[in-house]
Short mmCIF file of C-alpha atoms in Angstrom, two decimals:
data_model
loop_
_atom_site.label_atom_id
_atom_site.label_comp_id
_atom_site.label_asym_id
_atom_site.label_seq_id
_atom_site.Cartn_x
_atom_site.Cartn_y
_atom_site.Cartn_z
CA MET A 1 122.57 94.15 121.14
CA SER A 2 122.40 91.86 118.56
CA LEU A 3 119.66 92.31 115.93
CA THR A 4 117.32 89.76 116.74
CA GLN A 5 116.81 91.44 120.58
CA LEU A 6 116.86 95.15 118.68
CA SER A 7 113.82 93.80 116.45
CA ARG A 8 112.29 92.39 119.11
CA ASN A 9 111.85 95.16 121.32
CA SER A 10 110.96 97.22 118.63
CA ILE A 11 107.86 95.04 117.43
CA ALA A 12 107.20 95.49 121.48
CA LEU A 13 107.54 99.15 121.52
CA LEU A 14 105.72 99.54 118.75
CA GLU A 15 102.46 97.55 120.33
CA SER A 16 102.86 99.74 123.32
CA LEU A 17 102.24 103.00 120.85
CA ILE A 18 99.64 101.32 118.84
CA GLN A 19 98.05 100.98 122.29
CA THR A 20 98.12 104.63 122.79
CA PRO A 21 96.14 106.75 121.18
CA SER A 22 97.97 109.69 119.54
CA LEU A 23 95.91 111.74 116.61
CA SER A 24 98.03 114.86 115.81
CA ARG A 25 98.05 117.31 117.96
CA ASP A 26 97.53 114.96 120.84
CA GLU A 27 100.35 113.36 121.28
CA GLU A 28 101.79 113.49 125.08
CA GLY A 29 100.96 109.29 125.65
CA ALA A 30 102.88 108.79 122.33
CA ALA A 31 105.65 111.06 123.51
CA THR A 32 105.38 109.19 127.28
CA VAL A 33 105.87 105.88 125.51
CA ILE A 34 109.03 106.91 123.54
CA ARG A 35 110.42 108.34 126.83
CA ASP A 36 110.06 105.62 129.06
CA PHE A 37 111.77 103.40 126.71
CA PHE A 38 115.16 105.80 126.50
CA THR A 39 114.71 105.55 130.25
CA ARG A 40 115.17 102.02 130.58
CA GLN A 41 117.70 101.71 127.57
CA GLY A 42 119.84 104.72 129.54
CA VAL A 43 119.54 106.88 126.74
CA PRO A 44 120.01 110.65 127.78
CA PHE A 45 116.97 112.09 125.60
CA SER A 46 115.51 115.89 125.07
CA VAL A 47 112.13 117.09 124.98
CA LEU A 48 110.31 120.05 123.07
CA LYS A 49 106.70 120.30 123.00
CA ASN A 50 105.50 116.48 122.39
CA ASN A 51 108.93 116.13 120.39
CA THR A 52 111.85 113.74 121.48
CA TRP A 53 115.21 113.63 120.39
CA CYS A 54 118.81 112.09 121.39
CA MET A 55 121.97 112.34 119.95
CA ASN A 56 124.86 109.45 119.58
CA ARG A 57 127.34 108.78 122.80
CA TYR A 58 130.50 110.02 121.33
CA TRP A 59 129.85 113.06 119.59
CA ASP A 60 131.99 115.23 117.51
CA GLU A 61 131.74 118.43 116.39
CA LYS A 62 133.74 117.48 113.92
CA LYS A 63 131.79 114.89 112.20
CA PRO A 64 128.77 115.17 109.94
CA VAL A 65 125.30 114.63 111.42
CA ILE A 66 122.67 112.41 110.45
CA LEU A 67 119.14 112.80 111.76
CA LEU A 68 116.91 109.98 111.72
CA ASN A 69 113.19 111.02 111.81
CA SER A 70 109.70 109.81 111.92
CA HIS A 71 106.62 110.85 113.38
CA ILE A 72 104.11 109.49 116.91
CA ASP A 73 100.93 110.96 115.30
CA THR A 74 97.69 109.34 113.28
CA VAL A 75 95.37 110.05 111.60
CA LYS A 76 92.01 109.61 113.44
CA PRO A 77 90.70 106.18 112.28
CA VAL A 78 88.43 105.70 109.76
CA ASP A 79 85.07 103.76 108.94
CA GLY A 80 85.58 100.23 108.34
CA TRP A 81 87.69 98.50 111.04
CA THR A 82 87.19 95.39 112.02
CA HIS A 83 89.83 95.51 114.92
CA ASN A 84 89.91 97.76 117.72
CA PRO A 85 92.20 100.22 116.22
CA PHE A 86 94.06 100.68 119.49
CA GLU A 87 94.65 97.06 120.54
CA ALA A 88 97.64 96.02 118.33
CA THR A 89 96.58 92.80 117.07
CA ARG A 90 98.21 89.80 116.20
CA GLU A 91 96.24 88.01 113.12
CA ASP A 92 97.24 86.17 110.11
CA GLY A 93 101.08 87.36 110.66
CA LYS A 94 100.37 90.68 111.10
CA ILE A 95 100.52 93.45 112.95
CA ILE A 96 97.02 95.16 112.96
CA GLY A 97 96.94 99.13 114.59
CA LEU A 98 96.09 102.78 114.16
CA GLY A 99 99.48 103.95 112.99
CA SER A 100 101.46 100.23 113.01
CA ASN A 101 102.20 100.95 109.36
CA ASP A 102 102.31 104.64 109.09
CA ALA A 103 104.15 105.72 110.71
CA GLY A 104 105.01 103.28 113.87
CA ALA A 105 106.96 100.63 111.67
CA PRO A 106 109.47 103.37 110.85
CA LEU A 107 109.88 104.90 113.59
CA VAL A 108 110.57 102.25 115.66
CA SER A 109 113.30 100.68 112.96
CA LEU A 110 114.52 104.20 113.20
CA LEU A 111 115.40 103.81 116.81
CA ALA A 112 116.79 100.21 117.09
CA VAL A 113 119.19 101.78 114.09
CA PHE A 114 120.28 104.73 116.11
CA LEU A 115 120.68 102.52 119.26
CA TYR A 116 122.71 100.12 117.27
CA PHE A 117 125.29 102.74 115.93
CA SER A 118 124.68 105.24 119.27
CA ASP A 119 127.87 103.74 121.19
CA ARG A 120 130.19 103.10 118.48
CA LYS A 121 133.21 105.35 118.86
CA ASP A 122 134.62 104.81 115.08
CA LEU A 123 131.27 106.13 113.58
CA PRO A 124 132.08 108.85 110.71
CA TYR A 125 129.19 110.93 111.21
CA ASN A 126 126.72 112.00 114.49
CA LEU A 127 123.83 111.01 114.78
CA ILE A 128 120.49 111.64 115.92
CA PHE A 129 117.33 110.47 116.63
CA ALA A 130 113.73 112.42 116.62
CA ALA A 131 110.19 111.15 117.29
CA THR A 132 108.66 114.31 116.16
CA ALA A 133 104.84 115.28 116.44
CA GLU A 134 102.11 116.65 114.03
CA GLU A 135 103.47 115.88 110.89
CA GLU A 136 99.72 113.75 109.81
CA SER A 137 98.59 117.41 110.00
CA SER A 138 101.77 119.47 108.98
CA GLY A 139 101.67 121.36 111.99
CA LEU A 140 104.37 124.23 113.63
CA ASN A 141 104.92 121.82 116.65
CA GLY A 142 106.50 119.22 115.27
CA MET A 143 109.85 118.99 112.61
CA ALA A 144 109.29 122.83 112.14
CA LEU A 145 109.60 123.16 115.39
CA LEU A 146 113.02 120.98 115.73
CA VAL A 147 114.70 122.81 112.71
CA ASN A 148 115.48 125.69 115.15
CA GLU A 149 117.14 123.27 117.80
CA PHE A 150 119.77 121.74 115.59
CA GLU A 151 122.59 123.36 114.95
CA ARG A 152 123.81 122.03 111.69
CA VAL A 153 122.47 118.78 109.92
CA ASP A 154 123.85 117.32 106.72
CA PHE A 155 121.45 115.01 105.92
CA ALA A 156 118.17 113.27 107.00
CA ILE A 157 116.37 110.12 106.68
CA VAL A 158 112.59 110.79 107.01
CA GLY A 159 111.09 106.97 108.22
CA GLU A 160 107.96 106.73 105.78
CA PRO A 161 106.38 103.27 104.63
CA THR A 162 107.61 103.03 101.13
CA GLN A 163 108.33 98.82 101.24
CA MET A 164 112.20 99.72 102.04
CA GLN A 165 112.56 101.57 98.41
CA LEU A 166 114.41 105.05 98.47
CA ALA A 167 112.20 108.28 97.57
CA VAL A 168 114.76 110.42 96.16
CA ALA A 169 111.96 113.05 95.48
CA GLU A 170 108.94 114.07 97.34
CA LYS A 171 106.21 116.47 96.02
CA GLY A 172 105.35 119.69 98.12
CA LEU A 173 101.96 120.39 99.28
CA VAL A 174 99.87 124.40 98.89
CA VAL A 175 96.67 124.33 99.15
CA VAL A 176 95.17 128.15 97.83
CA ASP A 177 91.13 129.41 98.77
CA CYS A 178 89.81 131.20 95.76
CA VAL A 179 86.84 133.65 96.15
CA ALA A 180 84.55 134.72 92.91
CA LYS A 181 82.16 137.53 92.93
CA GLY A 182 79.31 138.40 91.24
CA LYS A 183 76.24 140.64 92.10
CA ALA A 184 73.29 139.60 93.91
CA GLY A 185 70.18 139.25 92.13
CA HIS A 186 66.81 137.34 91.97
CA ALA A 187 66.89 134.32 90.59
CA ALA A 188 63.44 134.76 88.68
CA ARG A 189 64.46 137.84 86.57
CA ASN A 190 67.82 138.71 84.41
CA GLU A 191 69.52 140.60 87.75
CA GLY A 192 72.84 139.94 89.10
CA ILE A 193 75.75 138.47 87.96
CA ASN A 194 76.20 134.81 89.11
CA SER A 195 79.30 134.16 90.85
CA ILE A 196 79.32 130.25 90.43
CA TYR A 197 79.37 130.62 86.76
CA LEU A 198 82.12 132.91 87.23
CA ALA A 199 84.03 130.08 89.53
CA ILE A 200 82.89 127.58 87.18
CA LYS A 201 84.75 129.19 84.12
CA ASP A 202 87.97 129.66 86.89
CA ILE A 203 87.89 125.92 87.27
CA GLU A 204 87.75 125.33 84.01
CA THR A 205 91.19 126.72 83.50
CA ILE A 206 92.83 125.24 86.54
CA LYS A 207 91.34 121.67 85.78
CA ASN A 208 92.96 122.21 81.72
CA LEU A 209 96.05 123.81 82.89
CA LYS A 210 99.45 121.92 82.65
CA LEU A 211 102.37 123.77 83.33
CA GLU A 212 105.52 123.35 80.73
CA LYS A 213 107.98 121.48 83.61
CA VAL A 214 107.05 118.06 83.92
CA SER A 215 110.14 116.21 86.41
CA PRO A 216 111.07 113.15 85.41
CA LEU A 217 110.94 111.79 89.15
CA LEU A 218 107.31 113.92 89.72
CA GLY A 219 105.92 114.53 86.81
CA GLU A 220 103.50 117.53 86.63
CA VAL A 221 102.46 119.45 89.00
CA LYS A 222 98.68 118.54 90.06
CA MET A 223 96.16 120.75 90.96
CA THR A 224 92.36 119.32 92.35
CA VAL A 225 89.78 121.94 93.23
CA THR A 226 88.36 119.82 96.15
CA GLN A 227 85.51 121.98 97.95
CA ILE A 228 82.98 124.45 96.33
CA GLU A 229 80.99 126.70 98.70
CA ALA A 230 77.88 128.83 97.34
CA GLY A 231 74.58 130.24 97.38
CA PHE A 232 72.44 130.83 100.69
CA GLN A 233 68.53 130.63 98.92
CA HIS A 234 66.81 128.96 95.61
CA ASN A 235 65.58 132.42 94.82
CA VAL A 236 68.83 134.50 95.38
CA ILE A 237 71.79 134.72 92.70
CA PRO A 238 74.90 134.35 94.95
CA ASP A 239 77.44 136.82 94.67
CA THR A 240 79.95 134.90 96.36
CA CYS A 241 81.14 131.20 95.47
CA LYS A 242 84.05 130.32 97.40
CA PHE A 243 86.32 126.82 95.90
CA VAL A 244 89.56 124.70 97.06
CA VAL A 245 92.71 124.34 95.45
CA ASP A 246 94.97 121.29 96.06
CA ILE A 247 97.94 121.51 94.08
CA ARG A 248 100.81 119.31 94.43
CA THR A 249 104.08 120.48 93.43
CA ASN A 250 107.20 119.33 91.78
CA GLU A 251 110.48 120.50 92.54
CA LEU A 252 110.87 122.69 89.34
CA TYR A 253 108.68 125.14 91.07
CA THR A 254 108.15 126.76 94.12
CA ASN A 255 104.82 126.94 95.57
CA GLN A 256 104.80 130.52 95.50
CA GLU A 257 105.74 130.43 91.52
CA VAL A 258 102.45 128.08 90.89
CA VAL A 259 100.00 130.31 92.98
CA SER A 260 101.30 133.34 91.10
CA ILE A 261 100.91 131.94 87.57
CA ILE A 262 97.03 130.87 89.04
CA THR A 263 95.96 134.09 90.35
CA SER A 264 97.53 135.41 86.61
CA LEU A 265 95.26 133.17 85.21
CA ILE A 266 91.83 133.36 86.74
CA GLY A 267 89.18 136.14 87.91
CA SER A 268 88.76 134.67 91.56
CA GLU A 269 90.74 136.21 94.56
CA VAL A 270 93.34 133.99 95.46
CA LYS A 271 95.26 133.15 99.07
CA ALA A 272 97.78 130.61 99.75
CA ARG A 273 97.55 129.24 102.98
CA SER A 274 101.06 128.65 103.65
CA PHE A 275 103.45 128.52 101.12
CA ARG A 276 106.00 126.05 103.46
CA LEU A 277 105.26 122.72 102.24
CA ASN A 278 107.78 122.76 99.12
CA SER A 279 108.66 119.55 97.14
CA SER A 280 111.99 118.32 98.29
CA ARG A 281 114.78 116.85 96.21
CA ILE A 282 117.84 115.08 96.36
CA ASP A 283 120.96 114.78 94.31
CA LEU A 284 121.15 111.10 92.60
CA ASP A 285 124.85 111.09 93.23
CA HIS A 286 124.95 111.67 96.72
CA GLN A 287 126.83 108.78 98.59
CA PHE A 288 123.42 107.22 100.42
CA VAL A 289 121.65 107.40 97.17
CA LEU A 290 124.97 105.77 95.27
CA LYS A 291 125.00 102.89 97.90
CA ALA A 292 121.25 102.13 97.87
CA GLN A 293 121.70 101.79 93.98
CA LYS A 294 124.50 99.17 94.89
CA MET A 295 122.51 97.29 96.74
CA GLY A 296 119.70 97.07 94.18
CA ILE A 297 117.12 99.38 95.88
CA ASP A 298 114.77 100.74 93.98
CA CYS A 299 114.75 104.60 93.75
CA TYR A 300 111.31 106.82 93.16
CA GLY A 301 109.88 109.73 93.23
CA SER A 302 107.01 109.92 95.97
CA PRO A 303 103.74 111.84 95.72
CA THR A 304 102.70 111.85 99.20
CA MET A 305 104.28 114.71 101.60
CA SER A 306 105.93 114.20 104.87
CA ASP A 307 108.27 116.11 107.08
CA GLN A 308 110.70 116.14 104.41
CA ALA A 309 108.82 119.33 103.71
CA GLN A 310 109.19 121.00 107.23
CA MET A 311 113.30 120.29 106.94
CA PRO A 312 116.03 122.88 104.90
CA TYR A 313 118.66 119.62 104.72
CA THR A 314 119.43 116.92 101.79
CA SER A 315 117.05 114.42 102.92
CA VAL A 316 115.62 110.94 101.56
CA LYS A 317 112.47 109.09 102.68
CA MET A 318 112.50 105.36 103.52
CA GLY A 319 111.05 103.26 105.68
CA PRO A 320 109.12 99.54 105.81
CA GLY A 321 105.44 99.12 105.56
CA ASP A 322 103.73 99.87 102.37
CA SER A 323 102.21 103.49 101.50
CA ALA A 324 99.01 101.96 100.56
CA ARG A 325 98.13 100.70 103.91
CA SER A 326 98.25 104.06 105.10
CA HIS A 327 95.11 106.17 106.45
CA THR A 328 93.33 102.78 105.77
CA ALA A 329 90.89 100.29 108.14
CA ASP A 330 92.61 97.86 109.41
CA GLU A 331 95.65 99.41 108.75
CA PHE A 332 99.12 96.84 109.56
CA VAL A 333 102.62 95.78 109.19
CA TYR A 334 104.58 92.84 109.31
CA PRO A 335 106.68 91.89 111.43
CA GLU A 336 109.72 90.51 109.35
CA GLU A 337 109.24 93.85 107.28
CA ILE A 338 110.18 95.82 110.51
CA GLU A 339 113.36 93.32 111.01
CA LYS A 340 114.30 93.60 107.33
CA GLY A 341 114.22 97.51 107.68
CA ILE A 342 116.51 97.49 110.52
CA GLU A 343 118.92 95.83 108.38
CA THR A 344 118.43 97.64 105.60
CA TYR A 345 119.49 100.96 107.32
CA ILE A 346 122.31 99.04 109.18
CA SER A 347 123.31 98.31 105.86
CA LEU A 348 122.91 101.60 104.45
CA LEU A 349 124.79 103.59 107.33
CA GLU A 350 127.39 101.72 107.94
CA GLY A 351 130.32 103.10 106.84
CA LEU A 352 128.78 105.56 105.32
CA GLU A 353 130.57 108.29 104.15
CA LEU A 354 129.54 112.25 103.81
#
């Protein structure tokens, strides 16, 4: 199939996906769209919950394995849309619709690349394409589930909108719930221990905390208090103040290390919701990175998170579209971005030796 036809099919598939609501943890419709597409193409596939994957025809156990992955789920549409988010509107040379950019364009581009290579007998590697669920919610029923299904993956390309620049590192995420405990008393008398004041002291410590290891790609670990809750009545000294800290880690610290440091410095109780979404990085002398650099593709460290955090494999993040459009009203992608994305992916994978 020609690149022109692959691009046309990909754009048509993207429009079908936009027209199929696929909020995170409710992706059945989009999974069906993907599976119907495979059926029409005559491509055998496997399913697990709302995840769908397929492998190249001439699979060879002796060859390394490359995973092409992107997600089918979206966030809820934000306020401010002037178009129907589920309509795939064509306007001013754009395809407008929820999930068009994040991550519909990378998803259909990687699928086109899989189809381009899947029947090749001379591939120096095996290919898996996986369209997965629950990326936007960091859920356990998406990529985290498929890790146990794939016996071997040597390298992965995660499709996210990066303007086809190469994200060679990605920040991790850990969310912690903190509780400052004081003592209740009457506000009119000098009674009790105000938990809000205790929390303020700890929040100030977190605000001013600078960890010494700064990544050349991802910068410093970033900590932000994003929620706070205390009190139930104006005349009662609150005995409990709860606050939440959003922590974006670099590759020089594990999530557990950062939480341990915070715990040692503040008086509030600290509990991490999960440690599983760690930062990731690929060696800059990896063959894929070297080939990208030779092609003039910019490499950078990404502050946003993707399904890379769920993968125990060497991986990069790359795709058509622009991260700045993600989760915005009237999200869009240009068809030529998809066409260029397919061409660039193919050039990077053509003859790649792992």
